[in-house]
Coordinates of C-alpha atoms (C1' of nucleotides) in Angstrom, one line a residue:
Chain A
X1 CA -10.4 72.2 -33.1
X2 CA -10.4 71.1 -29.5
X3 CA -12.0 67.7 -28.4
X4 CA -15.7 67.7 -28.6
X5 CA -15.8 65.1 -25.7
X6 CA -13.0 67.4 -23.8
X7 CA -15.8 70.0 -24.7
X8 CA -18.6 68.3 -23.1
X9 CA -17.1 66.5 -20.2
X10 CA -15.4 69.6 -19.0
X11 CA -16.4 72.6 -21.0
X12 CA -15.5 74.9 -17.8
X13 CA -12.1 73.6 -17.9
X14 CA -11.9 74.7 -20.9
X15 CA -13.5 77.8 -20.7
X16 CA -11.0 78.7 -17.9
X17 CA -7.7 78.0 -20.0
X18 CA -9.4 79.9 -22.9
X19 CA -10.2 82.7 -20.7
X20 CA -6.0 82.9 -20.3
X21 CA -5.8 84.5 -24.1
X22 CA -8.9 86.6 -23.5
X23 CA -11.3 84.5 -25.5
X24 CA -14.9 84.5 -23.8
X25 CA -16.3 80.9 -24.1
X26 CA -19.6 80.3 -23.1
X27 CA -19.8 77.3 -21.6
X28 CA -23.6 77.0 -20.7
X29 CA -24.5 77.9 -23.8
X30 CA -22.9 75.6 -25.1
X31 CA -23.8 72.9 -23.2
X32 CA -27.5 73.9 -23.8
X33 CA -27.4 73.2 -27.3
X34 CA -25.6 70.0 -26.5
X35 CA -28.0 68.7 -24.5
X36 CA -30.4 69.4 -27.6
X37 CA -28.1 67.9 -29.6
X38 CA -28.4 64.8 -27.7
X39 CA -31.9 64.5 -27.3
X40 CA -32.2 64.8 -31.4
X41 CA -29.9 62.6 -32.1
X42 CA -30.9 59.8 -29.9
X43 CA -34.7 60.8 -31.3
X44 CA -33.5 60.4 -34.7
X45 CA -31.1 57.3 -34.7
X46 CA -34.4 56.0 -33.4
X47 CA -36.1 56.4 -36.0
X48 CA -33.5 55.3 -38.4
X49 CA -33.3 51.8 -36.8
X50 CA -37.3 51.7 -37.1
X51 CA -36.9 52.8 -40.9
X52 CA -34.3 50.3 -41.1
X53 CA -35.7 47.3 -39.5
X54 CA -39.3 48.0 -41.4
X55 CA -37.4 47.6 -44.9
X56 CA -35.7 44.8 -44.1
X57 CA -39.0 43.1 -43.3
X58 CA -40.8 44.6 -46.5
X59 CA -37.6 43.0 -48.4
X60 CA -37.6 40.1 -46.7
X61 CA -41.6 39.5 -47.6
X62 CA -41.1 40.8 -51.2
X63 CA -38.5 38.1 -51.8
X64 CA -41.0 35.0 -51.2
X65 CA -43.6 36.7 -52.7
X66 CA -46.2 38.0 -49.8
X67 CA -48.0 41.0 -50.3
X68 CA -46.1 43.9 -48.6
X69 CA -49.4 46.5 -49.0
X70 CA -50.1 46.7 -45.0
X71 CA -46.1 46.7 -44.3
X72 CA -45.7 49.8 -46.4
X73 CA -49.1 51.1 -44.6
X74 CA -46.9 50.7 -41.5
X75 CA -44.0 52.8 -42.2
X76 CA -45.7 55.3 -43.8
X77 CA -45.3 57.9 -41.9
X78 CA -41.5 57.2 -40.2
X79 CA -39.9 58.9 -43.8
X80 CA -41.8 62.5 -42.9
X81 CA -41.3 62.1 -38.7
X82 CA -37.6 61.3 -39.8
X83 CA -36.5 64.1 -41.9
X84 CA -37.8 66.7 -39.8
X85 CA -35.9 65.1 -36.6
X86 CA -32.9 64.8 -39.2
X87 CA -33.0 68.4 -40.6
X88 CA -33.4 69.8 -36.4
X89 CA -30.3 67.6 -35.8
X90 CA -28.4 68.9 -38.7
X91 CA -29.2 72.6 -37.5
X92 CA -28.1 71.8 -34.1
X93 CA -24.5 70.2 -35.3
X94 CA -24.0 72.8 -37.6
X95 CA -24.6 75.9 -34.9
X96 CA -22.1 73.5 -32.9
X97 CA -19.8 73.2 -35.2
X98 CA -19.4 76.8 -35.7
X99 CA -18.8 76.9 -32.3
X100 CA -16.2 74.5 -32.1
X101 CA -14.1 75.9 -35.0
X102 CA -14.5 79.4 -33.9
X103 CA -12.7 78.3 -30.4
X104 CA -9.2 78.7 -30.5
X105 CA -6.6 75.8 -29.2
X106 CA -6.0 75.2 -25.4
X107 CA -2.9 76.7 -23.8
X108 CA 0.0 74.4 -22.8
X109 CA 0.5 75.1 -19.3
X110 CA 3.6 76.4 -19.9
X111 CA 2.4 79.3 -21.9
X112 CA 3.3 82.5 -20.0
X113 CA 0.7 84.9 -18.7
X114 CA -0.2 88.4 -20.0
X115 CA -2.5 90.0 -22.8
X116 CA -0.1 91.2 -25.8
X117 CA 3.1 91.1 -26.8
X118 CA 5.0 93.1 -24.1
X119 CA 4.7 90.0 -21.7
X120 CA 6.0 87.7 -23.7
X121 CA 9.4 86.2 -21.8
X122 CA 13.2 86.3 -23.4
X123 CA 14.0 82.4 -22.8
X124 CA 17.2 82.7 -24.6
X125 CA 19.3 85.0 -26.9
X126 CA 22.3 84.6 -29.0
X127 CA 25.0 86.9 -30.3
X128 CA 25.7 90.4 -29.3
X129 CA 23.5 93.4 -30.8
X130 CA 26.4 95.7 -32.3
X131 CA 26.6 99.1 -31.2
X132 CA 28.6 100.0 -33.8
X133 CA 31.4 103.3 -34.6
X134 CA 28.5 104.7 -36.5
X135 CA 24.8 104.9 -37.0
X136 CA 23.4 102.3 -38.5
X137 CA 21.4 102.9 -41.5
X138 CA 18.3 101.3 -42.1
X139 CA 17.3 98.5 -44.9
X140 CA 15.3 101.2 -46.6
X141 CA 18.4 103.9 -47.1
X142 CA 20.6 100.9 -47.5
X143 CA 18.3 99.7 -50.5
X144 CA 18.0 102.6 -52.1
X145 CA 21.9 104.3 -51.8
X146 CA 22.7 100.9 -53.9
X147 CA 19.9 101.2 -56.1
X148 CA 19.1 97.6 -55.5
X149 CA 15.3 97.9 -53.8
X150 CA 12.8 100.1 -55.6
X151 CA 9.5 100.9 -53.7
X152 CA 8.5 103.1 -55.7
X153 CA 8.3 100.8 -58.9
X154 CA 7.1 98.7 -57.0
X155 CA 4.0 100.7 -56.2
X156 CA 3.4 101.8 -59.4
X157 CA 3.1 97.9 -60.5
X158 CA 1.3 96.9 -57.7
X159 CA 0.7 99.5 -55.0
X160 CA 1.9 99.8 -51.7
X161 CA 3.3 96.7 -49.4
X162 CA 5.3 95.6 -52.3
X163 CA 9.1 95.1 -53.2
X164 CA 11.4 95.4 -56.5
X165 CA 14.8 94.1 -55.8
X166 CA 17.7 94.7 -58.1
X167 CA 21.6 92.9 -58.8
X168 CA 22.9 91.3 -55.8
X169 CA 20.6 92.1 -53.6
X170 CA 18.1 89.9 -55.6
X171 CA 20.7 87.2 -55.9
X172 CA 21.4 87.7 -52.1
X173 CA 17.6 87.0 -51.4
X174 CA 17.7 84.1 -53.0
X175 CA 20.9 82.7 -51.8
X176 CA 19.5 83.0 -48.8
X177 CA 16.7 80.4 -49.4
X178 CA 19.4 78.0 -51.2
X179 CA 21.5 78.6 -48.0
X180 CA 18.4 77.7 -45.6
X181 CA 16.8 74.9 -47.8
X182 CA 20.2 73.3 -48.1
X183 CA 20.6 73.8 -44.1
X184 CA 17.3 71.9 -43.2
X185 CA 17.7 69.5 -45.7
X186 CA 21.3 68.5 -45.4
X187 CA 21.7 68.8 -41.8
X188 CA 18.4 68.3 -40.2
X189 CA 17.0 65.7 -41.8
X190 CA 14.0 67.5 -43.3
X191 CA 12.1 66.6 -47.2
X192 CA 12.3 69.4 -49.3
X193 CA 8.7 69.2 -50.8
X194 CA 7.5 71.5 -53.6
X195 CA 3.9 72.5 -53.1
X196 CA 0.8 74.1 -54.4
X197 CA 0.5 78.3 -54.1
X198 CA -3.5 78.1 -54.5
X199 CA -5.4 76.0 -52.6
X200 CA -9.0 75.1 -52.0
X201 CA -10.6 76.4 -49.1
X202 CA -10.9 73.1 -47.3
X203 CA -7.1 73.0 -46.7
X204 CA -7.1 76.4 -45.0
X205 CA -9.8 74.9 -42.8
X206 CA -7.5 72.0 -42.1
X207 CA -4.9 74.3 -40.8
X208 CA -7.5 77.0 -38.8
X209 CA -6.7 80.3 -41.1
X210 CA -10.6 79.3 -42.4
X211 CA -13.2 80.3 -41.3
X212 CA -12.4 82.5 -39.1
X213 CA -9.7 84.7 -40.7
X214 CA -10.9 85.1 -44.3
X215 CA -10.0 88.8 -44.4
X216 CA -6.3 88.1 -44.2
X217 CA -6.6 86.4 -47.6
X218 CA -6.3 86.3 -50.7
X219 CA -8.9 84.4 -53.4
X220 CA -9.5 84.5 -56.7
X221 CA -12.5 85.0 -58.4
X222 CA -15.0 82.0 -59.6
X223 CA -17.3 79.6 -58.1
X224 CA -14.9 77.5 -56.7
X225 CA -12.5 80.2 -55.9
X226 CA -8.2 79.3 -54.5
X227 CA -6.9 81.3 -52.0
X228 CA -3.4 82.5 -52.6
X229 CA -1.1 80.6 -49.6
X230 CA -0.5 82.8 -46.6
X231 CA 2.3 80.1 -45.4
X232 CA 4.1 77.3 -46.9
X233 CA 2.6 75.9 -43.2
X234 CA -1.4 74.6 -45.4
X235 CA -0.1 73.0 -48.2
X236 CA 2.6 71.3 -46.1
X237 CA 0.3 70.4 -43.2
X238 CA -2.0 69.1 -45.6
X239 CA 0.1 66.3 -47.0
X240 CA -1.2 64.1 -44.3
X241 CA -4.9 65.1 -44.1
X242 CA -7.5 62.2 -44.5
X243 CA -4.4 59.7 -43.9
X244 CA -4.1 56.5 -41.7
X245 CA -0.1 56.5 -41.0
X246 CA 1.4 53.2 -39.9
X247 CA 3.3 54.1 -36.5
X248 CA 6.8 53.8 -38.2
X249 CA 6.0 56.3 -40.7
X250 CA 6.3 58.9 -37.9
X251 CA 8.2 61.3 -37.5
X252 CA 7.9 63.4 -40.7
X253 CA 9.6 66.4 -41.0
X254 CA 9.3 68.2 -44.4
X255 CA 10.6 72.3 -45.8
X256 CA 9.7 73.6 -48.3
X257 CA 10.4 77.5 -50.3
X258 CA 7.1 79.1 -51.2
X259 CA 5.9 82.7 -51.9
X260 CA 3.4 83.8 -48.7
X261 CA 0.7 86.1 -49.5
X262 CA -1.4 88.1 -46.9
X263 CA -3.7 91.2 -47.5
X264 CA -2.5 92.2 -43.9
X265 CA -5.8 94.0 -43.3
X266 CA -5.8 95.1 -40.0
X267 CA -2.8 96.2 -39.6
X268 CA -2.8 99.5 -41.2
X269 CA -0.1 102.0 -40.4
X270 CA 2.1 99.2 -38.7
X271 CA 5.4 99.3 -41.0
X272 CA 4.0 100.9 -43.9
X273 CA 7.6 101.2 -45.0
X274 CA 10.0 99.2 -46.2
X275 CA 10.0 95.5 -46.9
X276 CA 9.1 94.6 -43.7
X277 CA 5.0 93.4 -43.8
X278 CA 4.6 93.2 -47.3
X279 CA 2.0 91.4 -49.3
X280 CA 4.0 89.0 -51.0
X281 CA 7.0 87.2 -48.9
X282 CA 9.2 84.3 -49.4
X283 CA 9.8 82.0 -46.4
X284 CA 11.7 78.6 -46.3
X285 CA 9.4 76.6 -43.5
X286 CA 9.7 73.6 -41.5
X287 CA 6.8 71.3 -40.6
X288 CA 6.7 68.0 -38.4
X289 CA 4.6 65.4 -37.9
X290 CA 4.5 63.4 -34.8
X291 CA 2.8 60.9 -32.5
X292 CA 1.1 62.7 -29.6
X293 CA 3.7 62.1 -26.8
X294 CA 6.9 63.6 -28.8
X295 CA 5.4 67.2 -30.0
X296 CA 6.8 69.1 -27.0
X297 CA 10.3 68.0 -27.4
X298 CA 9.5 68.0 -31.1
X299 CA 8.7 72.1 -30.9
X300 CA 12.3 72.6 -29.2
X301 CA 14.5 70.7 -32.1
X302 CA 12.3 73.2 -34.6
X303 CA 12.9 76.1 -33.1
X304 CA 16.6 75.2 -32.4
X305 CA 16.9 74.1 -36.4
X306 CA 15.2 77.9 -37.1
X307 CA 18.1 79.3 -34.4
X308 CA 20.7 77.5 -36.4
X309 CA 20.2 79.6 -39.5
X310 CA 20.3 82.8 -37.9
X311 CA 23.5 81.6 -35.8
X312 CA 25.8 80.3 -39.3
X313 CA 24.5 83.4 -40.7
X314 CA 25.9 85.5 -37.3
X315 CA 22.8 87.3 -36.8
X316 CA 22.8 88.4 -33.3
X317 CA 18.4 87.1 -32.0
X318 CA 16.6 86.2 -28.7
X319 CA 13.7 83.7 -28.6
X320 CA 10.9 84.7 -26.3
X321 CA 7.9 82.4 -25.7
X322 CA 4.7 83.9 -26.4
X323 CA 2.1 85.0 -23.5
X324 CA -1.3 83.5 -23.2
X325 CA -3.1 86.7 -25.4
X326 CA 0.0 86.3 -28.1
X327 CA -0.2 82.7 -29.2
X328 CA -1.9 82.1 -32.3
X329 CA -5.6 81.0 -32.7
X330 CA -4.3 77.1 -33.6
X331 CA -0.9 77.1 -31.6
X332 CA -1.2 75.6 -28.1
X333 CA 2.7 76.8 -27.7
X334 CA 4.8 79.4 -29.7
X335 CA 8.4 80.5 -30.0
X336 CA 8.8 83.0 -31.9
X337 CA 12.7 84.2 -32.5
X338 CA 13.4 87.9 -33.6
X339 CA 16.3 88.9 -35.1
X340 CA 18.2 92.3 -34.1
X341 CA 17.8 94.9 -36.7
X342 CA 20.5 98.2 -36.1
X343 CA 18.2 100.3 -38.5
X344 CA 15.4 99.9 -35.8
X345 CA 17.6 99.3 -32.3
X346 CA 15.2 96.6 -32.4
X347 CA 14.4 93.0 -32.1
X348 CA 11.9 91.9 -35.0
X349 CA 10.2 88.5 -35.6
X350 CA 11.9 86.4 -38.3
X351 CA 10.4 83.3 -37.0
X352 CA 7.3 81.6 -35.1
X353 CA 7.3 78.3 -34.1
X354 CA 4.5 76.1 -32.8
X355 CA 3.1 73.4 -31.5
X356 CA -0.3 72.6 -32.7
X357 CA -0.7 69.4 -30.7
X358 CA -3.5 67.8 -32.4
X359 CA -5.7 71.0 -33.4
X360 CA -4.8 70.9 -37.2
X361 CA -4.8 67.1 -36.7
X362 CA -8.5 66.5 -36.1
X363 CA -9.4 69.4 -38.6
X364 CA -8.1 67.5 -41.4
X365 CA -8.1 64.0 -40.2
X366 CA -4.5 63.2 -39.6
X367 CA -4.2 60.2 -38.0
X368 CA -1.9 57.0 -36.9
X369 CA -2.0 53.8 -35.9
X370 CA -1.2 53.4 -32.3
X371 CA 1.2 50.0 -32.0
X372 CA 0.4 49.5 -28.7
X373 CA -3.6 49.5 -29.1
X374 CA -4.0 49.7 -32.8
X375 CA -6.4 51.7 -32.7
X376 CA -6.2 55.0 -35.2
X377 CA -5.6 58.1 -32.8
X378 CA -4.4 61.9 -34.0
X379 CA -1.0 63.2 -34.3
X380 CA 0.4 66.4 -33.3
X381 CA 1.5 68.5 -36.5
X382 CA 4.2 71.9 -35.4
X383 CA 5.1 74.4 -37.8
X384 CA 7.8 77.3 -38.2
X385 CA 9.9 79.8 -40.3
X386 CA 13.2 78.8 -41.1
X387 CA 13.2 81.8 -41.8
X388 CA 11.7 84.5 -43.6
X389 CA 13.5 85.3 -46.3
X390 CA 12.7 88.9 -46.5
X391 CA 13.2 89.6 -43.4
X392 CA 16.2 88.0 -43.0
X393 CA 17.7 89.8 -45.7
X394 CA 17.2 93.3 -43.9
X395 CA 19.0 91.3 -41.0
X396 CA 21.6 90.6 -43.3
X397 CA 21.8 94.2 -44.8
X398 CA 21.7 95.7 -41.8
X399 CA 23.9 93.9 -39.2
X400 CA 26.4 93.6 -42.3
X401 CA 26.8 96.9 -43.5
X402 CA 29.8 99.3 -43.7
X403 CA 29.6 102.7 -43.1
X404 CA 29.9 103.8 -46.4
X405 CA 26.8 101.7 -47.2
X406 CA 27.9 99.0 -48.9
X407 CA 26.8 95.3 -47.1
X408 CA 29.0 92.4 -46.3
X409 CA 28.2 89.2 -47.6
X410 CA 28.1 86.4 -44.9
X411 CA 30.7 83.6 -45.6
X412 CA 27.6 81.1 -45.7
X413 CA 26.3 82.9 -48.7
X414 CA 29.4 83.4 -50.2
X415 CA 29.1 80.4 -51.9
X416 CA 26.0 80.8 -53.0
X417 CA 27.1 84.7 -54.9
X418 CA 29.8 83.2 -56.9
X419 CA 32.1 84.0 -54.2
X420 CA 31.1 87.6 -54.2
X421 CA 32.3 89.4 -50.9
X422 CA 31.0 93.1 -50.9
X423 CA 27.8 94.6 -52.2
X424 CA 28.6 97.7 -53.2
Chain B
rG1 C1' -11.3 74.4 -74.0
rG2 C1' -13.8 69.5 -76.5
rA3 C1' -14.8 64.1 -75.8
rG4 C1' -14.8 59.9 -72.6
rA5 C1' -13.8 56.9 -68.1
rG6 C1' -13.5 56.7 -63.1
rA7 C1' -13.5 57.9 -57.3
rU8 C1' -15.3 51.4 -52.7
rG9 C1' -11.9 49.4 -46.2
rG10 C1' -4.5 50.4 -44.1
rC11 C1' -3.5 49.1 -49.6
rU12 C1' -5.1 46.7 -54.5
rG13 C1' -9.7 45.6 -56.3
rA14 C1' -15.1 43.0 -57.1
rG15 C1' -19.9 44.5 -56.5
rU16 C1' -25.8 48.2 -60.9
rG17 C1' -32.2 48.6 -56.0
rG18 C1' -33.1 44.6 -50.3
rU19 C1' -29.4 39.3 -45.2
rC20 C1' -23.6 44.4 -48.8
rG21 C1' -20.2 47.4 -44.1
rA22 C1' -19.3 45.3 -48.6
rA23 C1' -16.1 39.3 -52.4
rA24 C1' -11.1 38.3 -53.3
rG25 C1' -6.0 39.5 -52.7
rC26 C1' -2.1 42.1 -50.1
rG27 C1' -0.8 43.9 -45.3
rC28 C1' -1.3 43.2 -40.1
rU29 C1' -2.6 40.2 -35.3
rC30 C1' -3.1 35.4 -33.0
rC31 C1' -2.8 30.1 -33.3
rC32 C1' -1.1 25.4 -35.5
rC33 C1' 2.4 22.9 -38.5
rU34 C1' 7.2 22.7 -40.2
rG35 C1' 13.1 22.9 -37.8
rC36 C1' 16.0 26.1 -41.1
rU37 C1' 18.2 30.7 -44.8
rA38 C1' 11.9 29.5 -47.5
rA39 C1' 7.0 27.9 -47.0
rG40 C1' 2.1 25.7 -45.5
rG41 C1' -2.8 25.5 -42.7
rG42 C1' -6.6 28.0 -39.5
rA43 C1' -9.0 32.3 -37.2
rG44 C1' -9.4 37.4 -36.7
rU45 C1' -8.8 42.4 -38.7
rA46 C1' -12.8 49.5 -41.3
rA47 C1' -13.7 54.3 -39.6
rG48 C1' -16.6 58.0 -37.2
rG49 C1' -20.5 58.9 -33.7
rG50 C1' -24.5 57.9 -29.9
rC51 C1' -25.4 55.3 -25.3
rU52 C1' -22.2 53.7 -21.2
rA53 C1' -18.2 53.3 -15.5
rA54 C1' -16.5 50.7 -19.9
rU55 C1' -11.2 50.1 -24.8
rA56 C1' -18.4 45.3 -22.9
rC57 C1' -23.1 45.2 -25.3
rC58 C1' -26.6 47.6 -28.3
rC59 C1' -27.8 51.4 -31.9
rC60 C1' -26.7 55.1 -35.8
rU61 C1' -23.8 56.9 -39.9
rU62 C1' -20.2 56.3 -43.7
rC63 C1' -18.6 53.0 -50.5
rG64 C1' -15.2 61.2 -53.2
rA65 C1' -18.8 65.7 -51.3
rG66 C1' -23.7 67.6 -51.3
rG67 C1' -28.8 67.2 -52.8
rG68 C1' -32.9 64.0 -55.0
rU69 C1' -36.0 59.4 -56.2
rU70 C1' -37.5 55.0 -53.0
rC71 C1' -40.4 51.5 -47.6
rG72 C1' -35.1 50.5 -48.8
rA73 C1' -29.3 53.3 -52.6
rA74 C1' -22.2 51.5 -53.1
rU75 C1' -25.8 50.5 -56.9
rC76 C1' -30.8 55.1 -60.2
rC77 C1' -31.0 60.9 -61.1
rC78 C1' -28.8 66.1 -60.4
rU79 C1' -24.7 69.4 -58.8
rC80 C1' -19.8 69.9 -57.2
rU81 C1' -14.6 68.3 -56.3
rC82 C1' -10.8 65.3 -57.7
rU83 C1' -8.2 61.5 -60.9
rC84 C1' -7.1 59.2 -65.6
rU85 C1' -7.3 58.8 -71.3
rC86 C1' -7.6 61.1 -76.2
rC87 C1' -7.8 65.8 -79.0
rG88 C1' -6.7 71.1 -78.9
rC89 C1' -3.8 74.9 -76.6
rC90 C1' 0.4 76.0 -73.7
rA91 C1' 5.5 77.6 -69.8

RNA sequence: GGAGAGAUGGCUGAGUGGUCGAAAGCGCUCCCCUGCUAAGGGAGUAAGGGCUAAUACCCCUUCGAGGGUUCGAAUCCCUCUCUCUCCGCCA
């Protein structure tokens, strides 16, 4: 959520930098029901003090015994005038509020121009893509030829956008998120938490997938109904909601290994094979918290501890900052870093990072003391892959295979197979 | 699933209809005393919002959340969420 006072004092500001991702903010009309707002409020926190200051009195008298007949006379009427100014108030800050959480974060300045993904900028790559003696075969032919990926049992368990994995390439998959939790944890300094799958739907709000992206979801059934996790990124980013941290309990940086699950509505025909966008993933992510002044240096050490995985694992990858129209509703800055898949001649995503500054934050009441005012103020939460695991194991299958289609295992994971070598 | 107890400030924890935004302790800040690897004394210390040039006043809200009763609710009633104890079941 963005400032309400940045919101009022400069709501064309804002409108402008919204404007860069294509979002349409309406300013005036906004401001119109603000100025309602207002006017209630100060109307109605009149009337509260009038309430307040008559019962007093009538408590005051009752307690030495006058009659308090002609003060209740008096107030009679305050309790009706009152909760029809409170109710218009509470319509007004609720068609406000859905305002506010419908708006997306502001831009960092540094954001790139452009409306979708084609003008996002390379900032850096790593490794060469191999243009190898033969043609690469894709994670799909690869999978199969072993007989250690099974789409179509898949389906017939749980329909399409689902994966059975088989022998080593099962244990591969999962060495991979030993390899990357042992990384992060070991070398980067970050908690490995374990974390709740289902959540309620105020921690999704916390984090921004609610209420505007419902359909992406999944929920159970029942009154008070859990939504499967789309991203280790809300139960993580909810450790510190409705917290008070004491400055020196900052930074935080935590990972954890969770199952993501996303009904990927929407994005129909968009690789409908393969293991690519499936409903059920398992990512390794990174989250930090910091105070407001060290998120944009803290967003470069997480993308570059996301990078390291990919560079001990020798998967060649590029990071490219996201344009304006690309970032995501919350993030205010994005990295995402795709990995080079032969099978496709392409670069895919295997990793977002971002900078949230203090959007999350104020959603789910994240705050810290400032030492130097002590007064409470919000931090900046950041979030990203490090990395997904299903995607990095097409990187591995396909930047590590032979031509006869058996796969190389990466010496990082070797120890991780029982010192297994070839897949074959 | 059954029975019961509970949710209060940064933390612990009192408080069952009116000078309670809330005792006490801890923590923290400042001052004093003491000169020593310690301690003692005093004062202050909730958050969010409105108004405002203001981090000054003043006002409003908040004692898990949402409703209700009342002139007045931390205190009474209802619903929900969460926590704990016992029983049952269970990986």
């Amino acid at each position: 959520m963005i400032d309400p006072k940045l919101l009022r004092q400069s709501a064309a500001d804002v409108a402008a930098n919204l404007a860069r991702r294509g979002y349409v903010f309406d300013a005036d009309k906004y401001l119109a029901l603000e100025e309602q707002r207002k006017a209630i409020q100060v109307e109605t926190q009149q009337l509260q003090s009038e309430r307040n200051a008559s019962s007093k009195r009538i408590g005051q008298a009752k307690a030495q015994g006058e009659d308090i007949a002609p003060l209740l006379a008096a107030v009679e009427d305050i309790g009706a005038r009152l909760s029809k100014s409170e109710s218009t108030l509470q319509e007004l800050q609720a068609a406000i509020a859905a305002v506010e959480f419908d708006l997306p974060n502001l831009l960092d300045d540094s954001v790139p121009e452009g409306r979708d993904e084609d003008s996002n900028v390379e900032v850096r790559s790593w490794g060469d893509p191999a243009t190898g003696a033969f043609s690469a075969r894709d994670h799909i032919d690869l999978g199969e030829r072993l007989g250690m990926i099974d789409f179509e049992a898949a389906s017939r368990i749980s329909g399409s956008r689902f994966t059975v994995m088989k022998g080593s390439l099962a244990r591969l998959h999962r060495a991979l998120i030993q390899f990357m939790l042992d990384t992060h944890t070991l070398e980067h300094g970050y908690e490995e938490t374990y974390v709740p799958y289902l959540v309620h739907a105020h921690a999704l709000v916390g984090t921004g997938q609610l209420p505007k992206f419902e359909e992406d979801l999944f929920k159970t059934t029942g009154e008070t109904p859990f939504y499967l996790i789309p991203t280790a990124e809300v139960p993580i980013t909810n450790l510190v909601r409705d917290s008070l941290l004491e400055a020196d309990q900052l930074p935080l940086k935590f990972t954890a290994h969770t199952p993501c699950f996303r009904s990927e509505a929407g994005s129909y025909g968009q690789d409908t094979r393969g293991m690519i966008r499936q409903h059920q993933f398992e990512k390794v992510e990174l989250v930090h918290f910091v105070a407001a002044d060290e998120s944009a240096a803290a967003l470069e050490a997480l993308t570059g501890h996301a990078e390291i995985v990919l560079q001990k694992l020798e998967l060649p990858y590029r990071v490219v900052a996201l344009c304006a129209g690309d970032v995501g509703f919350g993030a205010t800055k994005t990295y995402d870093i795709e990995v080079w898949l032969p099978g496709q001649q392409k670069y895919r995503e295997i990793s977002s990072c971002s900078n949230y500054n203090d959007f999350q934050a104020r959603r789910m009441k994240a705050r810290r003391r400032n030492p130097d005012t002590g007064k409470p103020e919000l931090i900046h939460t950041l979030n990203g892959s490090g990395v997904a695991a299903g995607r990095a194991l097409i990187a591995v299958m396909e930047n590590y295979q032979n031509e006869d289609g058996s796969i190389r295992v990466p010496a990082v994971l070797q120890p991780y197979m029982g010192g297994l070598e070839l897949i074959v």
